[in-house]
Amino acid sequence: MQAHIKIFFGAASLIALTACDRGALDSWNSPAGAFLDEGSFGNPTMNNTLVMTGQRDYIINLNQRFASEVPSTVNFEFNKATLTPQAMATLRQQADWIRQFPEVHFKVFGHTDLVGSNAYNKALGMRRARAAVNYLISQGISRSRLEAVVSYGETQPLVATQEPEMRNRRTVTEVAGFVKSHPAVLNGKYAQVVFREYVNSARPDSDLVEFGVSKTE
């Protein structure tokens, strides 16, 4: 009887080890970036491309700069998608930053609080995202660089409450990627895109005028 028990546990251990080895092998053979965002078909390939070309690190770098240098979020009144004066002031700051990087795409994500149905809030989040996008366009940003408009509705609250909450009623602007037709991107010069404004910001305005360089180019 004891011999049978030993054989049973030995076989079980061997199966477990084989499963672990297979998982490790699958992980080893997966494309770079495949572990990221498995939510839909093609995302592992997309992530692999971004990792291999160096785009992902630079996109993350730019997004961190954007969020630290300008407010990335604007808020809305209850059940409205109308921009407040404060929201428009924030979007003007975003537009000033976005104009510095003609090589870069941006996404605007719409959110709501938890009051109301999920379907209604998803539509409301989209209206808010479109309101922010349209205002950025009015500030001279090309629509083609803001084409990705996404609504998360009520699914990502900052404050978990069933009551009306302004901090949840928001849009968030983020760096999404590079404009593939831009010469700097075609040449793979992502680091130059990120580093360029560090250099320009250190130059006196008189030097920028003298050498024909604009901070907003």
Tab-separated table of C-alpha atoms in Angstrom:
chain	number	residue	atom	x	y	z
A	1	MET	CA	0.000	0.000	0.000
A	2	GLN	CA	2.770	2.421	0.954
A	3	ALA	CA	4.561	1.616	-2.290
A	4	HIS	CA	1.448	2.546	-4.256
A	5	ILE	CA	1.149	5.836	-2.358
A	6	LYS	CA	4.803	6.690	-3.106
A	7	ILE	CA	4.294	5.914	-6.778
A	8	PHE	CA	1.148	8.078	-6.863
A	9	PHE	CA	2.813	11.115	-5.264
A	10	GLY	CA	5.892	10.660	-7.417
A	11	ALA	CA	3.789	10.699	-10.565
A	12	ALA	CA	1.878	13.772	-9.347
A	13	SER	CA	5.142	15.603	-8.646
A	14	LEU	CA	6.473	14.732	-12.092
A	15	ILE	CA	3.310	16.086	-13.748
A	16	ALA	CA	3.555	19.310	-11.723
A	17	LEU	CA	7.194	19.788	-12.671
A	18	THR	CA	6.396	19.136	-16.313
A	19	ALA	CA	3.649	21.758	-16.185
A	20	CYS	CA	6.032	24.264	-14.607
A	21	ASP	CA	8.685	23.528	-17.220
A	22	ARG	CA	6.134	23.965	-19.991
A	23	GLY	CA	5.052	27.313	-18.536
A	24	ALA	CA	8.655	28.476	-18.305
A	25	LEU	CA	9.302	27.283	-21.862
A	26	ASP	CA	6.218	29.089	-23.165
A	27	SER	CA	7.333	32.263	-21.383
A	28	TRP	CA	10.856	31.923	-22.829
A	29	ASN	CA	9.567	31.443	-26.370
A	30	SER	CA	7.007	34.277	-26.183
A	31	PRO	CA	7.765	37.451	-28.156
A	32	ALA	CA	9.097	40.415	-26.208
A	33	GLY	CA	6.178	42.342	-24.763
A	34	ALA	CA	3.705	39.471	-25.203
A	35	PHE	CA	2.925	39.449	-21.481
A	36	LEU	CA	1.457	42.942	-21.811
A	37	ASP	CA	-2.206	43.613	-22.574
A	38	GLU	CA	-3.515	40.252	-23.759
A	39	GLY	CA	-7.002	41.732	-24.053
A	40	SER	CA	-7.542	41.308	-27.790
A	41	PHE	CA	-6.111	39.666	-30.894
A	42	GLY	CA	-2.868	41.169	-32.166
A	43	ASN	CA	-1.786	42.973	-29.000
A	44	PRO	CA	1.243	40.717	-28.334
A	45	THR	CA	2.507	41.424	-31.860
A	46	MET	CA	1.940	45.140	-31.399
A	47	ASN	CA	3.761	45.147	-28.052
A	48	ASN	CA	6.615	43.117	-29.538
A	49	THR	CA	7.032	45.699	-32.303
A	50	LEU	CA	7.024	48.581	-29.821
A	51	VAL	CA	9.599	46.885	-27.585
A	52	MET	CA	11.925	45.847	-30.423
A	53	THR	CA	11.910	49.287	-32.084
A	54	GLY	CA	12.414	51.126	-28.795
A	55	GLN	CA	9.099	52.960	-29.039
A	56	ARG	CA	7.565	51.645	-25.816
A	57	ASP	CA	10.214	53.062	-23.473
A	58	TYR	CA	10.097	56.451	-25.172
A	59	ILE	CA	6.290	56.531	-25.139
A	60	ILE	CA	6.355	55.813	-21.400
A	61	ASN	CA	9.010	58.509	-20.941
A	62	LEU	CA	6.958	61.092	-22.845
A	63	ASN	CA	3.775	60.148	-21.007
A	64	GLN	CA	5.500	60.632	-17.658
A	65	ARG	CA	6.771	64.022	-18.798
A	66	PHE	CA	3.340	65.037	-20.037
A	67	ALA	CA	1.650	64.088	-16.755
A	68	SER	CA	4.323	65.867	-14.674
A	69	GLU	CA	4.508	69.075	-16.727
A	70	VAL	CA	0.818	69.752	-17.455
A	71	PRO	CA	-2.475	68.632	-15.867
A	72	SER	CA	-3.605	65.544	-17.779
A	73	THR	CA	-7.128	65.486	-16.298
A	74	VAL	CA	-10.162	67.759	-16.658
A	75	ASN	CA	-13.384	67.393	-14.665
A	76	PHE	CA	-17.069	67.830	-15.507
A	77	GLU	CA	-20.301	68.805	-13.809
A	78	PHE	CA	-22.813	66.078	-12.956
A	79	ASN	CA	-24.425	64.468	-16.032
A	80	LYS	CA	-22.781	66.984	-18.378
A	81	ALA	CA	-20.180	66.902	-21.131
A	82	THR	CA	-19.815	70.693	-21.284
A	83	LEU	CA	-16.347	72.062	-20.623
A	84	THR	CA	-16.040	74.404	-17.673
A	85	PRO	CA	-13.748	77.465	-17.849
A	86	GLN	CA	-11.250	75.587	-15.653
A	87	ALA	CA	-11.384	72.567	-17.987
A	88	MET	CA	-10.728	74.793	-21.015
A	89	ALA	CA	-7.761	76.410	-19.256
A	90	THR	CA	-6.306	72.950	-18.564
A	91	LEU	CA	-6.840	71.842	-22.171
A	92	ARG	CA	-5.056	74.975	-23.409
A	93	GLN	CA	-2.045	73.933	-21.316
A	94	GLN	CA	-2.265	70.453	-22.831
A	95	ALA	CA	-2.434	71.916	-26.343
A	96	ASP	CA	0.670	74.044	-25.715
A	97	TRP	CA	2.572	70.895	-24.677
A	98	ILE	CA	1.201	68.758	-27.517
A	99	ARG	CA	2.285	71.313	-30.132
A	100	GLN	CA	5.903	70.761	-29.081
A	101	PHE	CA	5.735	67.139	-30.294
A	102	PRO	CA	4.307	66.930	-33.845
A	103	GLU	CA	5.537	63.311	-34.010
A	104	VAL	CA	3.232	62.101	-31.233
A	105	HIS	CA	-0.328	60.712	-31.079
A	106	PHE	CA	-2.533	61.252	-28.032
A	107	LYS	CA	-5.556	59.435	-26.588
A	108	VAL	CA	-8.312	61.073	-24.567
A	109	PHE	CA	-10.153	58.746	-22.176
A	110	GLY	CA	-13.643	59.625	-20.910
A	111	HIS	CA	-14.857	58.637	-17.433
A	112	THR	CA	-17.995	59.063	-15.323
A	113	ASP	CA	-19.013	58.545	-11.720
A	114	LEU	CA	-21.041	55.509	-10.642
A	115	VAL	CA	-24.488	57.147	-10.799
A	116	GLY	CA	-26.635	55.731	-13.625
A	117	SER	CA	-26.475	52.671	-15.854
A	118	ASN	CA	-23.260	51.371	-17.386
A	119	ALA	CA	-24.547	51.879	-20.946
A	120	TYR	CA	-25.556	55.488	-20.266
A	121	ASN	CA	-22.266	56.266	-18.564
A	122	LYS	CA	-20.227	54.769	-21.407
A	123	ALA	CA	-21.987	57.089	-23.861
A	124	LEU	CA	-21.531	60.033	-21.480
A	125	GLY	CA	-17.830	59.260	-21.112
A	126	MET	CA	-17.496	59.291	-24.898
A	127	ARG	CA	-19.227	62.680	-25.153
A	128	ARG	CA	-16.808	64.070	-22.595
A	129	ALA	CA	-13.802	62.664	-24.440
A	130	ARG	CA	-15.050	64.149	-27.706
A	131	ALA	CA	-15.627	67.527	-26.055
A	132	ALA	CA	-11.998	67.547	-24.884
A	133	VAL	CA	-10.734	66.429	-28.300
A	134	ASN	CA	-12.758	69.085	-30.120
A	135	TYR	CA	-11.382	71.784	-27.850
A	136	LEU	CA	-7.807	70.614	-28.442
A	137	ILE	CA	-8.506	70.741	-32.187
A	138	SER	CA	-9.776	74.319	-31.778
A	139	GLN	CA	-6.355	75.117	-30.276
A	140	GLY	CA	-4.585	74.033	-33.452
A	141	ILE	CA	-3.949	70.337	-32.792
A	142	SER	CA	-4.557	68.103	-35.832
A	143	ARG	CA	-7.539	65.760	-35.469
A	144	SER	CA	-5.424	62.942	-36.916
A	145	ARG	CA	-3.211	63.103	-33.809
A	146	LEU	CA	-6.244	62.798	-31.507
A	147	GLU	CA	-8.210	60.196	-33.417
A	148	ALA	CA	-8.257	57.615	-30.627
A	149	VAL	CA	-11.126	58.594	-28.307
A	150	VAL	CA	-12.032	56.009	-25.674
A	151	SER	CA	-14.769	55.838	-23.030
A	152	TYR	CA	-14.284	53.821	-19.857
A	153	GLY	CA	-17.610	55.056	-18.516
A	154	GLU	CA	-17.955	54.146	-14.846
A	155	THR	CA	-15.493	51.246	-14.879
A	156	GLN	CA	-12.414	53.087	-13.508
A	157	PRO	CA	-13.488	55.384	-10.669
A	158	LEU	CA	-10.860	57.263	-8.694
A	159	VAL	CA	-13.204	57.317	-5.691
A	160	ALA	CA	-15.303	54.207	-5.047
A	161	THR	CA	-18.661	55.709	-4.137
A	162	GLN	CA	-22.190	55.367	-5.478
A	163	GLU	CA	-22.746	59.077	-4.813
A	164	PRO	CA	-22.034	61.832	-7.372
A	165	GLU	CA	-18.277	62.468	-7.338
A	166	MET	CA	-16.595	65.127	-9.512
A	167	ARG	CA	-13.174	63.470	-9.343
A	168	ASN	CA	-14.647	60.499	-11.218
A	169	ARG	CA	-16.271	62.707	-13.873
A	170	ARG	CA	-13.214	63.376	-15.975
A	171	THR	CA	-11.209	62.984	-19.148
A	172	VAL	CA	-7.565	61.941	-19.108
A	173	THR	CA	-5.164	62.753	-21.957
A	174	GLU	CA	-2.223	60.406	-22.535
A	175	VAL	CA	0.603	59.887	-25.005
A	176	ALA	CA	-0.447	56.969	-27.209
A	177	GLY	CA	2.306	56.542	-29.804
A	178	PHE	CA	4.212	58.084	-32.682
A	179	VAL	CA	2.991	59.435	-36.014
A	180	LYS	CA	4.437	56.802	-38.340
A	181	SER	CA	4.716	59.115	-41.348
A	182	HIS	CA	6.911	61.651	-39.546
A	183	PRO	CA	10.568	61.688	-40.746
A	184	ALA	CA	12.034	61.424	-37.240
A	185	VAL	CA	9.913	58.358	-36.580
A	186	LEU	CA	10.707	56.798	-39.951
A	187	ASN	CA	14.392	57.079	-39.041
A	188	GLY	CA	13.777	55.582	-35.599
A	189	LYS	CA	14.978	58.745	-33.810
A	190	TYR	CA	12.697	58.356	-30.816
A	191	ALA	CA	15.327	59.533	-28.342
A	192	GLN	CA	15.666	62.800	-30.260
A	193	VAL	CA	11.929	63.379	-29.940
A	194	VAL	CA	12.085	62.951	-26.169
A	195	PHE	CA	15.355	64.817	-25.649
A	196	ARG	CA	14.745	67.741	-28.027
A	197	GLU	CA	12.682	69.846	-25.644
A	198	TYR	CA	15.133	69.359	-22.792
A	199	VAL	CA	17.757	71.066	-24.982
A	200	ASN	CA	15.449	73.815	-26.264
A	201	SER	CA	14.151	74.604	-22.787
A	202	ALA	CA	17.709	75.418	-21.647
A	203	ARG	CA	18.276	78.016	-24.358
A	204	PRO	CA	17.445	81.704	-23.807
A	205	ASP	CA	14.585	82.970	-25.966
A	206	SER	CA	17.006	85.340	-27.761
A	207	ASP	CA	19.087	82.360	-28.907
A	208	LEU	CA	16.001	80.594	-30.198
A	209	VAL	CA	15.077	83.618	-32.290
A	210	GLU	CA	18.651	84.128	-33.511
A	211	PHE	CA	18.993	80.552	-34.727
A	212	GLY	CA	15.465	80.392	-36.115
A	213	VAL	CA	14.328	77.758	-33.621
A	214	SER	CA	10.902	77.857	-32.038
A	215	LYS	CA	10.027	76.207	-28.740
A	216	THR	CA	6.778	75.062	-30.292
A	217	GLU	CA	8.241	73.495	-33.423
